[in-house]
XYZ file of C-alpha atoms in Angstrom:
654
model
C 7.616 -41.856 -21.652
C 6.377 -38.473 -22.850
C 5.434 -38.582 -26.515
C 7.109 -35.997 -28.679
C 5.574 -34.352 -31.695
C 7.028 -35.986 -34.794
C 8.979 -33.687 -37.037
C 7.112 -33.609 -40.332
C 9.135 -32.739 -43.384
C 7.561 -31.188 -46.429
C 7.590 -33.115 -49.665
C 9.933 -30.545 -51.078
C 12.410 -31.159 -48.272
C 12.104 -34.929 -48.647
C 12.786 -34.979 -52.373
C 15.341 -32.255 -52.653
C 18.558 -33.531 -54.263
C 21.883 -32.061 -55.089
C 24.172 -32.797 -58.009
C 26.955 -33.810 -55.647
C 25.257 -36.390 -53.463
C 21.960 -37.093 -51.778
C 21.918 -35.851 -48.168
C 20.681 -38.269 -45.509
C 17.209 -37.452 -44.293
C 16.875 -36.119 -40.705
C 15.763 -38.716 -38.180
C 12.972 -38.210 -35.697
C 13.547 -38.955 -31.997
C 11.328 -38.996 -28.927
C 12.039 -36.740 -25.976
C 13.277 -38.779 -23.027
C 12.192 -37.799 -19.524
C 12.393 -39.158 -16.015
C 8.713 -39.197 -15.229
C 9.150 -39.293 -11.437
C 11.341 -36.185 -11.536
C 8.935 -34.452 -13.917
C 6.027 -35.278 -11.620
C 7.785 -33.849 -8.573
C 8.817 -30.683 -10.403
C 5.313 -30.174 -11.712
C 3.589 -30.695 -8.369
C 5.945 -28.546 -6.324
C 6.021 -25.699 -8.841
C 2.227 -25.462 -8.951
C 1.492 -25.774 -5.237
C 3.238 -23.757 -2.539
C 1.416 -25.342 0.448
C 1.071 -29.088 0.962
C -2.370 -28.753 2.539
C -3.921 -27.836 -0.803
C -3.780 -31.515 -1.801
C -7.007 -32.003 0.151
C -8.663 -29.112 -1.657
C -7.724 -30.668 -5.013
C -8.929 -34.163 -4.145
C -12.199 -32.844 -2.694
C -12.688 -30.761 -5.862
C -12.145 -33.877 -7.990
C -14.672 -35.775 -5.876
C -17.183 -32.926 -6.265
C -16.655 -33.051 -10.032
C -17.354 -36.783 -10.035
C -20.641 -36.180 -8.209
C -21.552 -33.364 -10.609
C -20.809 -35.579 -13.626
C -23.091 -38.292 -12.291
C -25.860 -35.810 -11.568
C -25.578 -34.530 -15.139
C -25.488 -38.018 -16.654
C -28.502 -39.073 -14.560
C -30.675 -36.488 -16.319
C -30.863 -38.813 -19.306
C -30.089 -42.070 -17.447
C -31.803 -41.878 -14.045
C -30.995 -45.529 -13.376
C -27.353 -44.555 -12.794
C -28.265 -42.862 -9.535
C -31.346 -44.792 -8.516
C -29.616 -47.090 -5.997
C -27.859 -44.228 -4.127
C -29.192 -40.775 -4.950
C -27.634 -38.941 -1.995
C -24.354 -37.748 -3.457
C -21.625 -37.019 -0.914
C -17.909 -36.933 -0.169
C -16.441 -38.797 2.779
C -13.052 -38.546 4.460
C -11.796 -41.197 6.874
C -8.727 -40.835 9.098
C -6.924 -44.067 9.998
C -4.164 -43.055 12.420
C -3.126 -46.633 13.160
C -2.283 -47.318 9.520
C -1.291 -43.708 8.765
C -3.718 -43.469 5.891
C -6.208 -40.873 4.766
C -9.189 -41.941 2.666
C -11.178 -39.609 0.392
C -14.244 -41.238 -1.115
C -17.142 -40.131 -3.296
C -20.171 -41.894 -4.752
C -19.985 -40.018 -8.028
C -19.615 -41.248 -11.570
C -16.469 -43.332 -10.979
C -13.992 -44.558 -13.594
C -13.619 -47.651 -15.705
C -10.271 -49.404 -16.188
C -9.597 -47.489 -19.398
C -10.527 -44.209 -17.733
C -8.171 -44.924 -14.842
C -5.356 -45.385 -17.333
C -6.285 -42.339 -19.378
C -7.151 -39.946 -16.546
C -4.575 -40.949 -13.933
C -1.840 -42.378 -16.111
C -1.408 -39.331 -18.323
C -0.035 -36.260 -16.599
C -2.123 -33.123 -17.249
C -4.975 -35.063 -18.845
C -8.247 -33.788 -17.471
C -11.199 -36.147 -17.402
C -13.401 -33.229 -16.426
C -12.327 -31.201 -19.439
C -12.930 -34.157 -21.749
C -16.373 -34.634 -20.199
C -17.251 -30.978 -20.739
C -16.128 -31.069 -24.354
C -18.480 -33.981 -24.992
C -21.418 -32.517 -23.091
C -24.052 -30.691 -25.124
C -24.492 -27.983 -22.486
C -20.973 -27.846 -21.113
C -21.138 -24.115 -20.537
C -23.900 -24.650 -17.986
C -21.939 -27.142 -15.886
C -19.970 -25.754 -12.960
C -17.222 -28.372 -13.019
C -13.974 -27.238 -11.498
C -11.167 -29.733 -12.161
C -10.327 -28.693 -15.698
C -6.554 -28.604 -15.877
C -5.752 -32.186 -15.020
C -2.958 -31.983 -12.429
C -4.831 -31.676 -9.129
C -4.809 -35.439 -8.502
C -1.000 -35.545 -8.502
C -0.832 -33.127 -5.560
C -1.508 -36.255 -3.470
C 2.135 -37.235 -3.953
C 3.222 -34.181 -1.960
C 1.983 -35.913 1.196
C 1.753 -39.607 0.263
C 4.417 -42.105 -0.750
C 1.706 -44.395 -2.099
C -1.684 -43.627 -3.636
C -4.309 -46.251 -4.281
C -7.501 -45.509 -6.226
C -10.385 -47.985 -6.098
C -13.042 -47.011 -8.621
C -16.242 -48.352 -10.164
C -17.904 -46.560 -13.061
C -21.607 -45.889 -12.539
C -23.819 -48.480 -14.155
C -21.076 -51.103 -14.697
C -20.360 -52.832 -11.405
C -16.737 -53.382 -12.468
C -14.257 -52.380 -9.755
C -10.605 -51.659 -10.587
C -7.595 -50.572 -8.573
C -4.977 -48.031 -9.716
C -1.794 -47.921 -7.606
C 1.377 -45.816 -7.776
C 4.193 -44.572 -5.546
C 4.909 -41.585 -7.816
C 8.171 -43.050 -9.045
C 7.106 -43.103 -12.686
C 5.095 -46.326 -12.891
C 1.636 -47.444 -11.887
C -0.439 -50.607 -11.934
C -4.083 -51.195 -12.810
C -5.852 -54.414 -11.905
C -9.291 -55.784 -11.290
C -10.257 -55.516 -7.639
C -10.382 -58.681 -5.597
C -13.818 -59.854 -4.673
C -14.951 -58.453 -1.344
C -12.612 -55.460 -1.413
C -15.667 -53.217 -1.604
C -19.391 -53.810 -1.310
C -21.499 -55.062 -4.190
C -23.226 -51.699 -4.487
C -19.981 -49.701 -4.549
C -19.978 -46.777 -6.974
C -17.569 -43.895 -7.377
C -13.932 -43.625 -6.279
C -12.019 -44.263 -3.072
C -8.545 -42.751 -2.731
C -6.286 -44.257 -0.072
C -3.245 -42.118 0.745
C -0.389 -43.704 2.702
C 1.021 -40.579 4.296
C 4.687 -39.665 4.539
C 6.204 -39.149 7.980
C 6.314 -35.378 7.559
C 2.631 -35.329 6.588
C 1.189 -37.088 9.632
C -0.383 -33.817 10.803
C -3.124 -34.621 8.270
C -4.220 -37.460 10.555
C -5.467 -34.817 12.979
C -9.235 -34.264 12.861
C -9.049 -30.558 13.724
C -6.468 -29.972 10.994
C -8.668 -31.635 8.365
C -11.658 -29.569 9.516
C -9.608 -26.393 9.312
C -8.520 -27.138 5.743
C -12.068 -27.970 4.659
C -13.362 -24.738 6.200
C -10.618 -22.711 4.525
C -10.718 -24.242 1.053
C -13.820 -26.362 0.491
C -16.596 -25.029 2.722
C -18.547 -23.944 -0.342
C -18.687 -27.400 -1.997
C -22.372 -28.089 -2.589
C -22.141 -31.794 -1.697
C -21.857 -32.810 1.978
C -18.274 -33.434 3.113
C -18.391 -35.933 5.970
C -15.497 -36.780 8.283
C -14.914 -39.862 10.426
C -12.076 -41.646 12.237
C -11.176 -45.294 12.602
C -10.683 -46.113 16.266
C -10.068 -49.655 17.521
C -10.983 -50.956 14.093
C -14.379 -49.227 14.081
C -15.431 -46.235 11.988
C -16.886 -43.417 14.075
C -20.055 -41.580 13.167
C -19.658 -39.304 10.164
C -19.744 -35.564 10.871
C -20.637 -33.007 8.222
C -17.854 -30.394 8.044
C -18.940 -27.937 5.344
C -21.836 -25.517 5.097
C -22.357 -26.260 1.420
C -22.481 -22.669 0.223
C -20.025 -19.806 -0.085
C -21.126 -16.893 2.091
C -20.054 -14.333 -0.516
C -22.359 -15.884 -3.150
C -25.481 -15.463 -1.025
C -27.675 -12.341 -1.081
C -26.891 -9.768 1.617
C -30.484 -9.975 2.827
C -29.968 -13.657 3.726
C -26.884 -13.037 5.890
C -26.983 -11.822 9.475
C -24.423 -9.547 11.108
C -23.314 -12.447 13.289
C -22.669 -14.614 10.213
C -20.585 -11.830 8.680
C -18.683 -11.394 11.934
C -18.057 -15.110 12.334
C -16.756 -15.353 8.765
C -14.504 -12.339 9.353
C -13.031 -13.827 12.508
C -12.373 -17.169 10.836
C -10.748 -15.600 7.776
C -9.313 -12.308 8.964
C -6.789 -13.449 11.551
C -8.071 -10.558 13.669
C -10.052 -10.589 16.905
C -13.295 -8.721 17.350
C -15.832 -7.561 14.783
C -15.162 -5.652 11.569
C -15.402 -1.873 11.397
C -16.862 -2.037 7.894
C -18.311 -4.837 5.738
C -18.352 -4.509 1.947
C -20.384 -7.159 0.112
C -21.539 -6.925 -3.485
C -21.582 -8.693 -6.835
C -20.238 -7.017 -9.956
C -21.771 -7.843 -13.330
C -21.071 -6.609 -16.805
C -17.724 -6.814 -18.531
C -16.383 -8.981 -15.692
C -18.417 -10.941 -13.170
C -17.142 -11.405 -9.652
C -18.313 -11.445 -6.045
C -16.678 -9.389 -3.311
C -16.843 -9.817 0.451
C -14.347 -7.561 2.230
C -13.887 -6.383 5.806
C -12.119 -3.423 7.361
C -11.055 -4.506 10.882
C -11.457 -2.388 13.989
C -8.123 -3.479 15.419
C -4.749 -3.489 13.741
C -3.739 -6.920 12.374
C -0.486 -8.242 13.820
C 1.232 -8.105 10.415
C 0.196 -4.554 9.523
C 3.751 -3.226 9.451
C 5.420 -6.224 7.810
C 7.947 -4.927 5.236
C 6.427 -7.156 2.537
C 3.067 -5.314 2.859
C 1.281 -8.429 1.590
C -2.372 -8.343 0.724
C -4.674 -10.666 2.683
C -7.336 -11.099 0.005
C -8.291 -14.674 -0.879
C -8.900 -15.262 -4.572
C -11.442 -17.828 -5.706
C -12.341 -18.727 -9.265
C -15.873 -20.072 -9.475
C -15.763 -20.923 -5.739
C -12.411 -22.727 -6.059
C -9.645 -21.384 -3.839
C -6.654 -20.110 -5.829
C -4.554 -17.912 -3.526
C -4.646 -16.604 0.034
C -2.638 -13.449 -0.626
C -3.694 -12.289 -4.074
C -2.530 -8.730 -4.726
C -5.895 -7.208 -5.546
C -5.379 -4.140 -3.397
C -2.591 -1.558 -3.178
C -0.208 -1.804 -0.238
C -1.853 1.014 1.684
C -5.064 -1.068 1.930
C -3.311 -4.203 3.179
C -5.369 -4.172 6.383
C -8.496 -5.132 4.391
C -9.458 -8.807 4.685
C -11.855 -10.914 2.648
C -12.641 -12.775 -0.561
C -12.886 -12.008 -4.272
C -14.478 -14.734 -6.403
C -14.135 -14.370 -10.178
C -16.301 -16.043 -12.774
C -13.995 -15.098 -15.666
C -10.449 -16.029 -14.715
C -8.891 -19.334 -15.736
C -8.679 -21.918 -12.967
C -5.000 -22.525 -13.624
C -3.995 -18.906 -13.154
C -0.524 -18.580 -11.619
C 0.989 -15.925 -9.359
C 2.832 -14.482 -12.360
C -0.367 -14.391 -14.402
C -2.126 -12.596 -11.539
C 0.352 -9.739 -11.858
C -0.236 -9.278 -15.585
C -3.779 -10.496 -16.150
C -6.074 -7.769 -17.590
C -9.075 -9.145 -15.686
C -7.131 -8.849 -12.439
C -6.138 -5.274 -13.305
C -9.758 -4.345 -13.999
C -11.034 -5.953 -10.775
C -8.199 -4.386 -8.744
C -9.117 -0.917 -9.975
C -12.849 -1.356 -9.390
C -12.509 -2.913 -5.932
C -10.023 -0.291 -4.741
C -12.372 2.496 -5.839
C -15.286 0.776 -4.118
C -13.390 0.531 -0.822
C -12.496 4.226 -0.943
C -16.108 5.056 -1.771
C -17.370 3.039 1.218
C -14.827 4.707 3.503
C -16.051 8.107 2.279
C -19.626 7.103 3.171
C -18.427 6.043 6.618
C -16.654 9.384 7.008
C -19.787 11.337 6.057
C -22.395 9.282 7.937
C -20.446 8.024 10.952
C -17.572 10.416 11.618
C -16.840 8.883 15.021
C -16.448 5.430 13.490
C -14.253 6.855 10.761
C -12.093 8.609 13.357
C -11.622 5.221 15.059
C -10.679 3.713 11.695
C -8.165 6.492 11.093
C -6.611 6.060 14.519
C -5.921 2.411 13.659
C -4.971 2.641 9.992
C -4.291 6.269 9.114
C -0.533 5.767 9.282
C -0.754 3.011 6.643
C -3.496 4.700 4.618
C -1.300 7.788 4.096
C 1.180 5.639 2.172
C -1.305 5.960 -0.675
C -0.769 9.730 -0.777
C 2.820 8.979 -1.753
C 2.180 5.976 -4.027
C -1.223 6.326 -5.661
C -1.161 9.372 -7.913
C -4.397 8.340 -9.645
C -6.461 8.391 -6.436
C -4.567 11.068 -4.528
C -7.473 13.518 -4.475
C -9.805 10.821 -3.098
C -7.289 9.957 -0.410
C -6.786 13.593 0.576
C -10.533 13.966 1.097
C -10.395 11.075 3.556
C -7.192 12.082 5.328
C -7.426 13.232 8.956
C -4.858 15.163 11.016
C -4.153 16.525 14.454
C -3.520 20.252 14.371
C -2.439 23.081 16.647
C -6.119 23.982 17.125
C -7.787 20.547 17.226
C -6.966 19.811 20.878
C -5.978 16.219 20.155
C -8.946 15.510 17.866
C -8.706 14.762 14.157
C -9.482 17.343 11.480
C -10.069 16.898 7.757
C -8.392 19.036 5.124
C -11.812 20.272 4.067
C -12.418 21.622 7.575
C -8.921 23.137 7.646
C -9.422 25.000 4.360
C -12.813 26.317 5.468
C -11.122 27.953 8.466
C -8.228 29.614 6.617
C -7.262 33.030 7.934
C -7.665 36.087 5.749
C -4.791 36.283 3.233
C -3.575 32.763 4.148
C -2.508 31.109 0.903
C -1.098 27.734 2.025
C -1.820 24.681 4.166
C 0.924 24.781 6.782
C 2.369 21.727 8.464
C 5.213 20.662 10.723
C 6.539 17.100 10.649
C 8.366 15.213 13.367
C 8.323 12.143 15.578
C 5.762 13.155 18.227
C 2.685 15.367 17.925
C 2.947 16.650 21.501
C 6.600 17.527 21.041
C 5.797 19.329 17.804
C 3.441 21.658 19.670
C 6.402 23.169 21.527
C 8.519 23.715 18.396
C 9.828 27.312 18.170
C 8.993 27.398 14.450
C 5.301 27.446 15.412
C 5.432 30.685 17.398
C 4.751 33.129 14.577
C 1.858 30.994 13.276
C 0.286 30.661 16.715
C 0.563 34.422 17.249
C -1.505 34.889 14.076
C -3.964 32.099 14.937
C -2.904 30.133 11.844
C -3.726 26.436 12.125
C -0.794 24.063 11.469
C -1.025 20.328 10.766
C 0.975 18.212 13.234
C 2.417 15.331 11.188
C 4.058 12.699 13.372
C 4.181 9.591 11.133
C 7.367 8.818 9.156
C 5.418 8.618 5.887
C 4.293 12.246 6.334
C 7.738 13.516 5.422
C 7.497 11.725 2.071
C 3.941 12.237 0.847
C 4.131 15.983 1.503
C 6.908 16.168 -1.115
C 4.657 14.501 -3.709
C 1.306 16.222 -3.151
C 0.868 19.574 -4.867
C -1.955 20.737 -2.651
C -5.609 20.469 -1.693
C -8.471 22.626 -2.929
C -6.007 24.925 -4.676
C -3.882 25.484 -1.564
C -0.287 24.164 -1.564
C 1.240 22.319 1.374
C 4.063 24.272 3.023
C 6.415 23.146 5.797
C 6.912 25.772 8.507
C 10.470 24.479 9.051
C 11.560 25.260 5.526
C 12.278 28.471 3.631
C 10.810 31.875 4.461
C 7.766 32.046 6.723
C 5.928 34.675 4.618
C 3.664 35.727 7.493
C 3.496 39.463 6.873
C 0.157 39.216 5.021
C -1.650 37.710 8.034
C -2.378 40.055 10.941
C -1.263 38.938 14.446
C -3.906 38.398 17.113
C -4.587 41.457 19.229
C -3.840 40.696 22.875
C -5.449 43.102 25.340
C -3.524 41.576 28.226
C -0.216 42.871 26.887
C 1.229 46.326 27.111
C 0.134 48.078 23.969
C 2.987 50.577 24.123
C 5.217 50.593 21.103
C 7.956 47.955 21.532
C 11.559 49.028 21.793
C 13.141 49.615 18.441
C 15.788 47.169 17.283
C 19.253 48.482 16.620
C 19.532 47.380 13.012
C 23.254 48.149 12.757
C 24.010 46.078 15.888
C 21.839 43.256 14.563
C 23.714 43.314 11.271
C 27.067 43.027 13.066
C 25.730 40.142 15.204
C 24.490 38.261 12.147
C 27.883 38.688 10.468
C 29.641 37.424 13.603
C 27.347 34.413 13.878
C 27.934 33.545 10.225
C 31.676 33.730 10.757
C 31.670 31.671 13.956
C 29.194 29.026 12.751
C 30.389 28.867 9.139
C 30.964 25.100 9.361
C 27.584 24.380 10.992
C 24.982 26.571 9.264
C 24.407 27.664 5.698
C 23.110 31.105 6.671
C 22.023 33.319 9.582
C 19.050 35.667 9.176
C 16.324 37.570 10.985
C 13.252 35.479 11.719
C 9.600 36.209 10.958
C 8.406 33.048 12.689
C 9.903 33.514 16.182
C 8.060 35.485 18.871
C 9.307 33.930 22.138
C 12.418 31.846 21.474
C 15.767 33.495 20.634
C 16.745 31.153 17.798
C 15.567 28.258 15.653
C 16.809 26.167 12.749
C 15.062 25.948 9.389
C 15.814 24.134 6.159
C 16.636 25.728 2.849
C 13.657 26.281 0.557
C 15.203 24.183 -2.209
C 15.737 20.975 -0.217
C 13.903 18.704 2.205
C 12.365 20.097 5.371
C 13.881 19.368 8.795
C 11.955 16.139 9.421
C 12.776 14.587 6.041
C 16.356 15.757 6.381
C 16.673 13.813 9.648
C 15.194 10.658 8.097
C 17.538 10.839 5.123
C 20.529 11.437 7.397
C 19.646 8.331 9.420
C 19.842 6.264 6.251
C 23.459 7.347 5.740
C 25.643 5.192 7.940
C 27.652 7.281 10.374
C 26.011 10.539 9.296
C 25.299 12.979 12.134
C 22.978 15.250 10.197
C 22.042 16.243 6.676
C 22.862 19.447 4.869
C 23.665 22.604 6.891
C 20.553 24.451 8.097
C 19.717 28.131 8.379
C 19.895 29.718 11.832
C 17.138 32.279 12.380
C 17.393 34.780 15.218
C 14.602 36.648 16.977
C 15.898 40.219 16.840
C 13.272 41.315 19.381
C 14.389 38.819 22.025
C 16.250 40.315 25.022
C 19.140 37.863 24.719
C 19.700 38.617 21.037
C 19.511 42.387 21.701
C 22.084 42.136 24.469
C 24.454 40.066 22.333
C 24.052 42.531 19.446
C 24.835 45.475 21.706
C 27.867 43.738 23.226
C 29.407 42.766 19.913
C 28.802 46.242 18.529
C 30.638 47.755 21.478
C 33.445 45.232 22.057
C 33.716 43.293 18.795
C 34.020 39.520 18.461
C 35.460 37.894 21.601
C 35.735 34.417 23.057
C 32.554 35.043 25.021
C 30.697 35.952 21.834
C 31.954 32.807 20.091
C 30.883 30.658 23.053
C 27.468 32.370 23.046
C 27.108 31.682 19.319
C 27.895 28.011 19.884
C 25.442 27.825 22.778
C 22.706 29.433 20.683
C 23.277 26.908 17.910
C 23.212 23.979 20.355
C 20.074 25.411 21.953
C 18.374 25.482 18.560
C 19.320 21.833 17.981
C 18.014 20.759 21.384
C 14.716 22.587 20.824
C 14.496 20.732 17.525
C 14.717 17.396 19.324
C 18.339 16.679 18.406
C 21.480 16.075 20.439
C 24.366 18.528 20.412
C 27.282 17.643 18.168
C 29.904 18.003 20.947
C 28.385 17.357 24.407
C 31.675 17.961 26.264
C 32.206 21.359 24.641
C 28.552 22.260 25.262
C 28.875 21.385 28.973
C 32.125 23.378 29.276
C 30.624 26.500 27.686
C 27.495 26.222 29.819
C 29.553 25.895 33.016
C 31.658 28.941 32.104
C 28.526 30.977 31.468
C 26.988 29.948 34.783
C 30.180 30.904 36.672
C 30.035 34.407 35.193
C 26.363 34.813 36.075
C 26.478 33.423 39.622
């Protein structure tokens, strides 16, 4: 039963009387609990993966060895008979048991009852509290529940233990149902020189995968490779124990000096932890000291991880606390850096930190900020010193990295310095914003861009014509996130971002390129009155489809194009938002711009001025509007009507 804290009444409460009658004193009661149910709830709420039971039991065994090593400083006789401390694991497939054994300090009968019979009692913590130099001992099992994780995989746990220096061997046994037994071991159960603890786990049917040697090795490599004592593995075959094989390296790679680690060791660690083939593009390894102490070993892959575009955008950073594995997906990095793989090992966090505590812990917040800044700093160095390598990085992760331009206001300027783009003048290569700004045309006051689904398709957009004729460079933004971050970013180096598919073009201040190959004679003048009549007719005919019709500054070759209103989203964002609305064909009505210098527009203007609005003019207006939509990469709203009008026009021409 779980002991409850007795309700203590003050003397004043006990002796208080009334004139009417003396009230009965409150009675104290113990909380009642079903221990088996409590044990299951506790174990399954703390651990999300069953395989961590092995990590916990190995950690307990390592603690037992550490305790003995500490005790032997003053009592060397405790370790004299067997000074080689180690942890051994034996797989017995025939009996479906897994044995974890150590030759550490062991436990007496009373300690078995106290340490294993009281949930959340930590023998390690009690040991540290008694030790004179507890702060110097790197013991890890301090919160007293790791042992019970064994019941996630075993329906019976047996602990045979002998305390160092006593020779007394006792057996603790439980099936996790709320009771346990402790008895003196029968003679011959273990050898006369037995010291330490042997855990025998009778595995459940759904846990028989832990009888697989490769699975045990994988878990040790993932969770316990850093344990300083040898972890040896053997199997029982035909009643005989095989040779023991050491399965851990005995040191955490991230705790070693960089000078002691080869590139191949880094690469091998990355491949084993990263879930990505090949070698890393960038390795970041350092130790932070000061207010918070922690070690960092992170990798930027060359290739995209398979889960890069998972909606959850989970981080793949493993968190350790003093070399003890805590979580494999700790959120130490913002979502736009989710491609980074590696380890962060804190010296300051509590070992029993939960997922909820990770989200609100001030140490985590401080480390998250520092590590994120360090990654961006290292990427900037890569950009400056190895631009080709950085271009390869951007080709793989630029689409994800740009999410930070939308989300991370604090670091937006840093991210913009790193951002790379294809442009109308880059010939398929990537250009930085710094390079773009350095090449601004005289009187150019903005960074121009066009967003869409395909960079090559964007190059043929009619909205580009006026900019190309003035040799103005335009960013070609073809990732979905581009339509969102451009609405959040004010500008770069004092120059605002401006979509060329939105609002007025404002190109008058920039001189067009002089072209000697063209006829330099003065172009034919436009009949302004005829143009005005045409615009009025187009507005009337297309009133339900466009918000306005106006003369264009941006068109030089095409007769028409569509642009968005200056006060709303640009064309690309408009399309994305429309797709989110079920059944929506398009967003708000656009503006139809006409090229008054184009031969087709001139002819239509002259015809309507002379003959007025006719069926032919209305059909031409509809065809112009559909043409603008097609050039913008959209489908026409009424394909049958479009085909009919086109056929009629062809009959008149042929």
